[in-house]
Coordinates of C-alpha atoms (C1' of nucleotides) in Angstrom, one line a residue:
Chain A
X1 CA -32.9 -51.9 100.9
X2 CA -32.9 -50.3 97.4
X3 CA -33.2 -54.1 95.8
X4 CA -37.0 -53.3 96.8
X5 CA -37.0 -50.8 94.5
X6 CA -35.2 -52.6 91.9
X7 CA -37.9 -55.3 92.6
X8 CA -40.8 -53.2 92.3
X9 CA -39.5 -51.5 89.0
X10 CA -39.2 -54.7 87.2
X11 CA -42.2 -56.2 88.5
X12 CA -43.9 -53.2 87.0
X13 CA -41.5 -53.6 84.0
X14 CA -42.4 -57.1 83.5
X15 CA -46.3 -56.9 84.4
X16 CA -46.3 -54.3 81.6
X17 CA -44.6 -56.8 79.4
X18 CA -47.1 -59.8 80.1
X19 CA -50.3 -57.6 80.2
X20 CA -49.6 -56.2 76.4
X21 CA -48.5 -59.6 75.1
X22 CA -51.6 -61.0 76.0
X23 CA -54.3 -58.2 75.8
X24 CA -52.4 -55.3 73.9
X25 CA -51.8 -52.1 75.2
X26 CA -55.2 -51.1 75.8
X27 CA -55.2 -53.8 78.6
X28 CA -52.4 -52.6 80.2
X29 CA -53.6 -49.7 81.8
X30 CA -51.6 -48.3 84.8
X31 CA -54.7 -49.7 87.5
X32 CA -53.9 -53.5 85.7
X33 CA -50.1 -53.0 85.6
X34 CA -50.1 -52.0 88.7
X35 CA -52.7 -54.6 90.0
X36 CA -50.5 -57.1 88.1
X37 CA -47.1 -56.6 89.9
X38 CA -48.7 -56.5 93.1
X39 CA -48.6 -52.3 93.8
X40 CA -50.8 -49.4 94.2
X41 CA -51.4 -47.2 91.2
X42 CA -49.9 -44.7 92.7
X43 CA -46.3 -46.1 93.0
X44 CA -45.6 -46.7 89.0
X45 CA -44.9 -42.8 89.7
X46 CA -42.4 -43.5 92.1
X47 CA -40.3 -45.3 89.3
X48 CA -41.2 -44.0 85.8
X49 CA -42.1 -40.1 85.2
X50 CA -45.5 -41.4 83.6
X51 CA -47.0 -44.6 81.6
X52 CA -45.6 -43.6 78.1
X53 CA -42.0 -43.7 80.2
X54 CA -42.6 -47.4 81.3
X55 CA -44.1 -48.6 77.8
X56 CA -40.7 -47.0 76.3
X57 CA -38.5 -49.0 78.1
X58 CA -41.1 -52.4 77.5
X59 CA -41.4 -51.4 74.1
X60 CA -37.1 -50.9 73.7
X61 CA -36.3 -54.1 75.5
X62 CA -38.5 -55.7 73.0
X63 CA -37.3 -55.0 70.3
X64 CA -34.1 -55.3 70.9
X65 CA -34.5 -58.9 71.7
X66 CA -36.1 -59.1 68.2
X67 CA -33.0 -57.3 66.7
X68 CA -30.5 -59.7 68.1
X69 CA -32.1 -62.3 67.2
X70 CA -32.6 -61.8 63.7
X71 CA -28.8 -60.4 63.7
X72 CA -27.9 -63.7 65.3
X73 CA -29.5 -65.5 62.4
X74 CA -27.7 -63.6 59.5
X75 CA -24.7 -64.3 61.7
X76 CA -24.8 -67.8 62.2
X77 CA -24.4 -68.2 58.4
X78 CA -20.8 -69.8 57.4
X79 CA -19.0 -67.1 55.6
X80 CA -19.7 -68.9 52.0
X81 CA -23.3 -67.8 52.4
X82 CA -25.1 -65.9 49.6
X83 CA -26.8 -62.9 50.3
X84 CA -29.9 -64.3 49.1
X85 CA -29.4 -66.7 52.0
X86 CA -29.0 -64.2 54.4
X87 CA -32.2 -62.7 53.8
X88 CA -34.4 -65.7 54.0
X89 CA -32.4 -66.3 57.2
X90 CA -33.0 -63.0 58.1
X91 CA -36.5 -62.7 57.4
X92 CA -37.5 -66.3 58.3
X93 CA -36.8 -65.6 61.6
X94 CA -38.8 -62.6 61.5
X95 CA -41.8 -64.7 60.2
X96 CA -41.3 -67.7 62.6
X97 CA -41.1 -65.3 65.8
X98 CA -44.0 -63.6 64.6
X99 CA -46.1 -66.4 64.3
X100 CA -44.9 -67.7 67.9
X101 CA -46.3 -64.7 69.2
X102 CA -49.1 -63.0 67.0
X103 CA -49.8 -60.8 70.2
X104 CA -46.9 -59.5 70.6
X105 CA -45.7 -58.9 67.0
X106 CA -49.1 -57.4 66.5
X107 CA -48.1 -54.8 69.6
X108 CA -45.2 -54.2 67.5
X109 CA -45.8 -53.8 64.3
X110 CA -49.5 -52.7 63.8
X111 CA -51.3 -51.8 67.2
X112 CA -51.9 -47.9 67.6
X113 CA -49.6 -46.3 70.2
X114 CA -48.8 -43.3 71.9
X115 CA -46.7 -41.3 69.8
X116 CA -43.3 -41.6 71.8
X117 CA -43.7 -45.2 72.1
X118 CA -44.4 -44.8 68.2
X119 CA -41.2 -43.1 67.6
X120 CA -39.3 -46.7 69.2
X121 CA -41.5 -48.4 66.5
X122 CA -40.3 -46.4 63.6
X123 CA -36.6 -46.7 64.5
X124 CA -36.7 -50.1 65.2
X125 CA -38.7 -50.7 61.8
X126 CA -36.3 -48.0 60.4
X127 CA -33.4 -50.6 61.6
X128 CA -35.1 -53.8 60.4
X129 CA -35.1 -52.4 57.1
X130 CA -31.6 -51.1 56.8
X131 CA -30.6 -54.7 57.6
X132 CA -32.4 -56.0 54.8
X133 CA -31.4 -52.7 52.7
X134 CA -27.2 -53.7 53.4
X135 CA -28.4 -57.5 52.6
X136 CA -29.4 -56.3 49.3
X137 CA -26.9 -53.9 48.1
X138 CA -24.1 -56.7 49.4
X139 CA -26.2 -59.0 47.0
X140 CA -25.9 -57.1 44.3
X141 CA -22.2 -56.0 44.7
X142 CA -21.7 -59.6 44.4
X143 CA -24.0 -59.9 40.9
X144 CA -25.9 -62.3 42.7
X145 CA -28.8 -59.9 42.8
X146 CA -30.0 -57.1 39.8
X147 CA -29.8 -53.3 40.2
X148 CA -33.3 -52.1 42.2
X149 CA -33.3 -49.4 44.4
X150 CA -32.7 -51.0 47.4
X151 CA -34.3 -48.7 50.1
X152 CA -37.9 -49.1 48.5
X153 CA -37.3 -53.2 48.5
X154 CA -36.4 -53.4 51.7
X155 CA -39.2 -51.2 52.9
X156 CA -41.8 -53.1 50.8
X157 CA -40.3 -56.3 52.1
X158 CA -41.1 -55.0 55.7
X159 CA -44.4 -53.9 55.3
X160 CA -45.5 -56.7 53.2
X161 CA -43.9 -59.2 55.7
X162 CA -45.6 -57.9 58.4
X163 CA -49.2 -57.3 56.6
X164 CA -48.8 -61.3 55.5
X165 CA -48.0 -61.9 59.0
X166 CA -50.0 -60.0 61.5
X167 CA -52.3 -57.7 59.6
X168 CA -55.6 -58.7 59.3
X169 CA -55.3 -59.9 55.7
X170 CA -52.8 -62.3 56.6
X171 CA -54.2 -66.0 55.8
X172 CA -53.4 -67.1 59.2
X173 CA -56.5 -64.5 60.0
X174 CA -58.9 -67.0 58.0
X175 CA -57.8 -70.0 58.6
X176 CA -55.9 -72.4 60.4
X177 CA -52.4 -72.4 61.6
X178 CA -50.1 -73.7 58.6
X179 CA -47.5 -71.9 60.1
X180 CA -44.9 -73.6 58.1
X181 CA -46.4 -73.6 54.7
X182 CA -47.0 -69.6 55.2
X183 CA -43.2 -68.9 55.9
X184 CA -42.6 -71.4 52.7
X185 CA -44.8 -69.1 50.7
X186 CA -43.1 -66.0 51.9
X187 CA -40.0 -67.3 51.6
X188 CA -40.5 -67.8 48.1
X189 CA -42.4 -64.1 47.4
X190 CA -39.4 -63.0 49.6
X191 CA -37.1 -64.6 46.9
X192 CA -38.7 -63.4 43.9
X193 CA -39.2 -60.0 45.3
X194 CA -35.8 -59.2 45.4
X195 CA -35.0 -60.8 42.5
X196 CA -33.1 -64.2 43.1
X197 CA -32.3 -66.8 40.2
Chain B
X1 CA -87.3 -27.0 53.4
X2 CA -85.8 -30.7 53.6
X3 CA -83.2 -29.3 51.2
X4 CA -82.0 -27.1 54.3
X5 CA -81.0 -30.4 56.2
X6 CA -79.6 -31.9 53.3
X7 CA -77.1 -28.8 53.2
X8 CA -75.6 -29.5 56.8
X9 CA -75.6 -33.1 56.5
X10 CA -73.5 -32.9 53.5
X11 CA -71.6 -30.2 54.5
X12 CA -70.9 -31.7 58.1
X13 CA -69.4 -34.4 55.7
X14 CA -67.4 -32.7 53.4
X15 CA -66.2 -30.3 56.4
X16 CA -65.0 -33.7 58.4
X17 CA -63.4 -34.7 54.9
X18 CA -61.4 -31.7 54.3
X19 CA -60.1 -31.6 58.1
X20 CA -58.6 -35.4 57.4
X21 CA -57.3 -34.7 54.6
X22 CA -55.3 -31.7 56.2
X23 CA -54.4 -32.7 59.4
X24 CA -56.0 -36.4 60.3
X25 CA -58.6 -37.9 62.4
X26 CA -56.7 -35.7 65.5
X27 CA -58.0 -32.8 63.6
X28 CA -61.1 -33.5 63.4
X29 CA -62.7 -33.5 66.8
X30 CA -67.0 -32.4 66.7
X31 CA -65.7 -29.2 67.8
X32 CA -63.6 -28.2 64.4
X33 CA -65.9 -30.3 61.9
X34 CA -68.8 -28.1 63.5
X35 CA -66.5 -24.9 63.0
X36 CA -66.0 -25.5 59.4
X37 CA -69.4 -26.4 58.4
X38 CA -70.5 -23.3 60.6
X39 CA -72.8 -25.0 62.7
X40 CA -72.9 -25.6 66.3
X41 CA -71.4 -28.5 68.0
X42 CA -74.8 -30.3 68.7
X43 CA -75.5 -29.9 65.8
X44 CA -73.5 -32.7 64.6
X45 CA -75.8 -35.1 66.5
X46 CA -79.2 -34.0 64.5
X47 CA -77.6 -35.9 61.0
X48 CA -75.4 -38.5 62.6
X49 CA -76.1 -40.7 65.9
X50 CA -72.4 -39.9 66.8
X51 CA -69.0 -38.9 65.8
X52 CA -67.5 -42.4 64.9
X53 CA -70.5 -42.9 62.5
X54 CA -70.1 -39.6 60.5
X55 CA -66.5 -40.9 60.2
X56 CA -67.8 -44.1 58.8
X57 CA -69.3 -42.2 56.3
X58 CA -66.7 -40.0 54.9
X59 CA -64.4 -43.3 55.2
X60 CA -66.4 -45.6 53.3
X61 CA -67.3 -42.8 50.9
X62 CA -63.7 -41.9 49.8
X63 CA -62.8 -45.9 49.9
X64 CA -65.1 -46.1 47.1
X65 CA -63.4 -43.5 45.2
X66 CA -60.5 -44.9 45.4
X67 CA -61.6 -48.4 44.6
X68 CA -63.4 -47.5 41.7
X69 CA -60.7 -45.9 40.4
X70 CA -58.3 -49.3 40.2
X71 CA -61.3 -50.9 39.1
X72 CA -61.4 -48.0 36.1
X73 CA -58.2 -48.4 35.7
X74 CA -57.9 -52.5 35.5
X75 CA -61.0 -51.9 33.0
X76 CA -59.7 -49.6 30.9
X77 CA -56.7 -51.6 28.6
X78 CA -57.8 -54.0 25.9
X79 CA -59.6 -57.3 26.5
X80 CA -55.9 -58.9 25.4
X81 CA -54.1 -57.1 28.4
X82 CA -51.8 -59.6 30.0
X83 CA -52.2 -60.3 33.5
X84 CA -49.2 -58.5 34.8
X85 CA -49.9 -55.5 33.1
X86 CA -53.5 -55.4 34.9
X87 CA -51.5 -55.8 37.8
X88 CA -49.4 -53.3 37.4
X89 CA -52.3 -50.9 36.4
X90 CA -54.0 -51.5 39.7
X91 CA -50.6 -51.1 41.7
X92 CA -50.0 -48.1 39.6
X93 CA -53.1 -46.1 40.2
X94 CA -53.0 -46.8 43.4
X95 CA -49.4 -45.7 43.9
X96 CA -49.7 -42.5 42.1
X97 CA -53.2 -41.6 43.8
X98 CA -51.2 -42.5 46.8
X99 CA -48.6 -39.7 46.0
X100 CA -50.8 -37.0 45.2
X101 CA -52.8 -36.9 48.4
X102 CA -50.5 -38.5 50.7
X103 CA -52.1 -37.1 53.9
X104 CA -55.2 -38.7 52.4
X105 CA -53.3 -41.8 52.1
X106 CA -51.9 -42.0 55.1
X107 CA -55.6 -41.8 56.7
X108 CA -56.9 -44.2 54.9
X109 CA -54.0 -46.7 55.4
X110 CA -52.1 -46.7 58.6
X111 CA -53.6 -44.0 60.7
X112 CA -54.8 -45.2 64.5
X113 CA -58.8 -45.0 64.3
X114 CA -61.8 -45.7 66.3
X115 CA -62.6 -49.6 66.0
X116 CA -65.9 -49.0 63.9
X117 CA -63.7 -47.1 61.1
X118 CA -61.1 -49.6 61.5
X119 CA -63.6 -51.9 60.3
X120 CA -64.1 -50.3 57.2
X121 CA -60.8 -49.9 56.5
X122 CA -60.1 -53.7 56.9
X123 CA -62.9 -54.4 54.7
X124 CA -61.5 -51.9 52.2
X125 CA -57.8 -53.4 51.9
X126 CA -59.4 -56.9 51.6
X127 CA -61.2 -55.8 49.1
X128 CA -58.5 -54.5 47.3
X129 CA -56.5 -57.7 48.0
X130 CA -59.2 -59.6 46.3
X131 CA -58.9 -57.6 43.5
X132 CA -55.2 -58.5 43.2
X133 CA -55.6 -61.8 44.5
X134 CA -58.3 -62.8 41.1
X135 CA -55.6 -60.9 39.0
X136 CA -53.0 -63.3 40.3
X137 CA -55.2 -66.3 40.2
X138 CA -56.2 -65.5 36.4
X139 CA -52.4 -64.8 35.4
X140 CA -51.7 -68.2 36.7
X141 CA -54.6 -70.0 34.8
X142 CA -53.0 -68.7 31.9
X143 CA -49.6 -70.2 32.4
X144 CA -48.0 -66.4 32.6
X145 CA -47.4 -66.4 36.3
X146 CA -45.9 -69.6 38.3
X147 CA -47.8 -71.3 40.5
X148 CA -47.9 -69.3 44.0
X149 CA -50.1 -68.9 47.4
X150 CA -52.0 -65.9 46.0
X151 CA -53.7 -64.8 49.1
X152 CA -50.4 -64.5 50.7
X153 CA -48.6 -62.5 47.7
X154 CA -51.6 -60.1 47.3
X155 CA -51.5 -59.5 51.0
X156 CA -47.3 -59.0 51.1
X157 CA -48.4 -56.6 47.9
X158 CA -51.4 -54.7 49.5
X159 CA -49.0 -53.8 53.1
X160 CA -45.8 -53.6 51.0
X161 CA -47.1 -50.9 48.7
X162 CA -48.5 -49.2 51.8
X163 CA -45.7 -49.1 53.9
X164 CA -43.5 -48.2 50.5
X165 CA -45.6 -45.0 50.1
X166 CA -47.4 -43.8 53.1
X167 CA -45.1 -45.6 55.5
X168 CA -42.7 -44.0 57.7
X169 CA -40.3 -45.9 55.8
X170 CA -41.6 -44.8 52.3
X171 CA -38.5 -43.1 50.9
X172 CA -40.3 -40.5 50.0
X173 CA -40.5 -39.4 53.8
X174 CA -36.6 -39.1 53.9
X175 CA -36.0 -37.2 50.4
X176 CA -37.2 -35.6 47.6
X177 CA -41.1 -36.4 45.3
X178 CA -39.0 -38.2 42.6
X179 CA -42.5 -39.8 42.4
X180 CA -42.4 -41.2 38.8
X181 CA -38.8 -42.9 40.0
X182 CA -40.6 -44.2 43.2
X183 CA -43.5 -45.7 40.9
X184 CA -41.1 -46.9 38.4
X185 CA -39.2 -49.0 41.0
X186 CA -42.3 -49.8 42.9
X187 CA -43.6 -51.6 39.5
X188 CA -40.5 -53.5 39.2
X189 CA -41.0 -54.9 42.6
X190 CA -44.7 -56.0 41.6
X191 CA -43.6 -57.5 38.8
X192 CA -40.9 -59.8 40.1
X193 CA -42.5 -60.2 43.2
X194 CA -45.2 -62.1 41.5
X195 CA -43.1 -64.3 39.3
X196 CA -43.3 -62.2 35.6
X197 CA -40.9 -63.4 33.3
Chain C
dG1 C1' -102.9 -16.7 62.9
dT2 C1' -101.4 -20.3 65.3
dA3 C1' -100.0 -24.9 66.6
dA4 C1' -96.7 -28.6 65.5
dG5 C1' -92.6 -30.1 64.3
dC6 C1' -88.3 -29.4 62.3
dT7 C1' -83.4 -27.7 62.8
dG8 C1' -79.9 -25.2 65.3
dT9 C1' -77.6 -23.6 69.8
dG10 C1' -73.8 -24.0 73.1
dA11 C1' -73.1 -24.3 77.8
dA12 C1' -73.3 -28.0 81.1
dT13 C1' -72.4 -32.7 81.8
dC14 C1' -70.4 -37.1 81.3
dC15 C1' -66.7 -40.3 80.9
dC16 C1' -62.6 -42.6 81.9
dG17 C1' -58.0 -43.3 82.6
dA18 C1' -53.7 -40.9 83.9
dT19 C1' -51.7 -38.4 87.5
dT20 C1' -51.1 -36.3 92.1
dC21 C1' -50.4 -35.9 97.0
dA22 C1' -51.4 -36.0 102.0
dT23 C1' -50.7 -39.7 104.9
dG24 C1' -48.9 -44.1 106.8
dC25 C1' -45.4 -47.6 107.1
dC26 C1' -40.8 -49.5 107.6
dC27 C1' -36.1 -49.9 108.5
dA28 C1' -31.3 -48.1 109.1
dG29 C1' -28.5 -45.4 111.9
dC30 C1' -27.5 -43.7 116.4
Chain D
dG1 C1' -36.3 -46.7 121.4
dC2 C1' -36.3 -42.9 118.7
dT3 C1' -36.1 -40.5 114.5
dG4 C1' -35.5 -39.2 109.6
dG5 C1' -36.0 -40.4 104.9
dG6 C1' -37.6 -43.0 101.4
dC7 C1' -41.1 -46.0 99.5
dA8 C1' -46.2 -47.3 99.2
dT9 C1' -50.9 -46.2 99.3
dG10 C1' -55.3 -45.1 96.9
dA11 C1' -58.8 -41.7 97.1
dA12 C1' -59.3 -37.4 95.0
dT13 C1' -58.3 -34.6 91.1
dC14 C1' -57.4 -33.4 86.3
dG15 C1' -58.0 -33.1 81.4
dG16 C1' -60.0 -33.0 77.2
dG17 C1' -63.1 -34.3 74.0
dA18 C1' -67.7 -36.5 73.1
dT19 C1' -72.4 -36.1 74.1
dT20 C1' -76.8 -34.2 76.0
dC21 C1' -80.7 -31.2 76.5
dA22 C1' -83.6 -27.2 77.6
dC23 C1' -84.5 -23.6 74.9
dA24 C1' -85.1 -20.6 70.5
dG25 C1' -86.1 -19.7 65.6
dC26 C1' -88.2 -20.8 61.3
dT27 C1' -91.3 -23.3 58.2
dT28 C1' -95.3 -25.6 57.0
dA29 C1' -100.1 -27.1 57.4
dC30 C1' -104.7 -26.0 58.2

DNA sequence: GTAAGCTGTGAATCCCGATTCATGCCCAGC
DNA sequence: GCTGGGCATGAATCGGGATTCACAGCTTAC
């Protein structure tokens, strides 16, 4: 039956998935994936032209889980919400997900890839940023927030985020899991950043 | 004569700087370094135990550089300098350094590299978030700045300038070098992201 | 002048994971 | 029950760059 197939594709889907959450992607080689979802090395070829092919599809699915959920969480904002609310919503979520998972947001943000799974990266970062970029400018519109040039902020606001939050100057590195106190403390450089009251 | 060595060592060095600079660490496989220093590939291995370790060497070398010349640059205004403004010195230099070499940049900052050089690098950017970090810590002390988890700020500020200028967000990759605009905005981020009046 | 010890050479070798492919297995259709 | 086609196998192959090493040339010491 061709549900086979569709089994074995997202086993070896999914055993991708586990393997670079826990061990990045130098520990998901095609022998380990393979390994993993119970197949010979040989058959990942049967469903995916090559390894980069499979991590594209991981790496998509990914982040598009990420997207909607940070999308969800600017959404679920009554209507009254200020802009400046919508970006702490926006990038809490980004911070609280992150520190979930430091793996996984490390594979995302910061761990060297092949260049087409690099190019997912970019766009999704490219997207990440555009939401905080429309955040801004709708801030401003509304005078809540003062003139800046809103496509440097928002990409500052990424990087910075993410260097705080997975790089390996991020306090979590040092020390202990305060996991609350550092989204309180981004929050607030978040705040100031952009240049709230 | 020794002096003989000396030249191939150091020109082994400045031949694996140069290829960085032009095209990155892909460029510069033992093969092209040897090229450009016209020398044979073995070579290489009669100055430096291996590849990743001449690498060390031109990394750590132009790190300094670059350090020395934010530290220059913090030193250089008058003893009554605020704070902020050696803030923004440091951020400054760095920025517009950042923008005149950016290839350079881009290798020292975000560019995949072998673990031992990734070493470096991460000693280098905390480094440099020290640096920020005591600026912060002393601008507080003197009542300028508010209160403020300065490890955290001077790491959002070390990955925010990055991904701001060497990033694949940077705007610069999208448009135009209206560097002194991108630096101008950049140091309005700085300053309200650490809390100046 | 010659031996000892450098430095330089570059083709051969190693390394290691991705990728291929000849072969075997299973099941549907007849 | 036989057969055809698709899926699975995994050992063999490939690829590309780092690394080695047997050999050669030059310099210096005595």
């Amino acid at each position: 039956m061709g549900t086979v197939a569709t089994g074995t594709r997202e086993r070896l889907l999914s055993a991708a998935r586990d393997l670079i959450e826990e061990g990045g992607y130098g520990a998901a080689s095609v022998l380990a994936i393979a390994e993993r979802a119970g197949v010979a090395a040989g058959t990942l070829y049967r469903h995916f032209a090559s390894k980069e092919e499979l991590f594209v599809e991981v790496f998509r699915s990914v982040c598009e889980r990420e997207e909607s959920a940070m999308r969800a969480a600017a959404a679920a904002l009554p209507e009254s919400a200020t802009a400046q609310q919508r970006l702490q919503a926006v990038l809490g979520t980004f911070a609280r997900r992150a520190l979930r998972n430091p793996r996984l947001a490390w594979a995302l943000i910061a761990e060297p890839v092949d260049p087409r799974v690099d190019a997912e990266r970019i766009a999704y970062r490219a997207r990440y940023a555009e939401l905080i970029a429309a955040g801004l400018a709708a801030g401003i519109a509304a005078g809540e927030l003062p003139e800046q040039n809103v496509d440097l902020t928002a990409a500052a606001l990424v990087g910075g985020c993410g260097e705080a939050l997975v790089g390996p100057l991020s306090p979590l590195a040092a020390d202990g899991p305060d996991a609350d106190e550092i989204v309180a403390a981004l929050r607030t450089f978040v705040g100031r950043a952009v240049g709230a009251p």
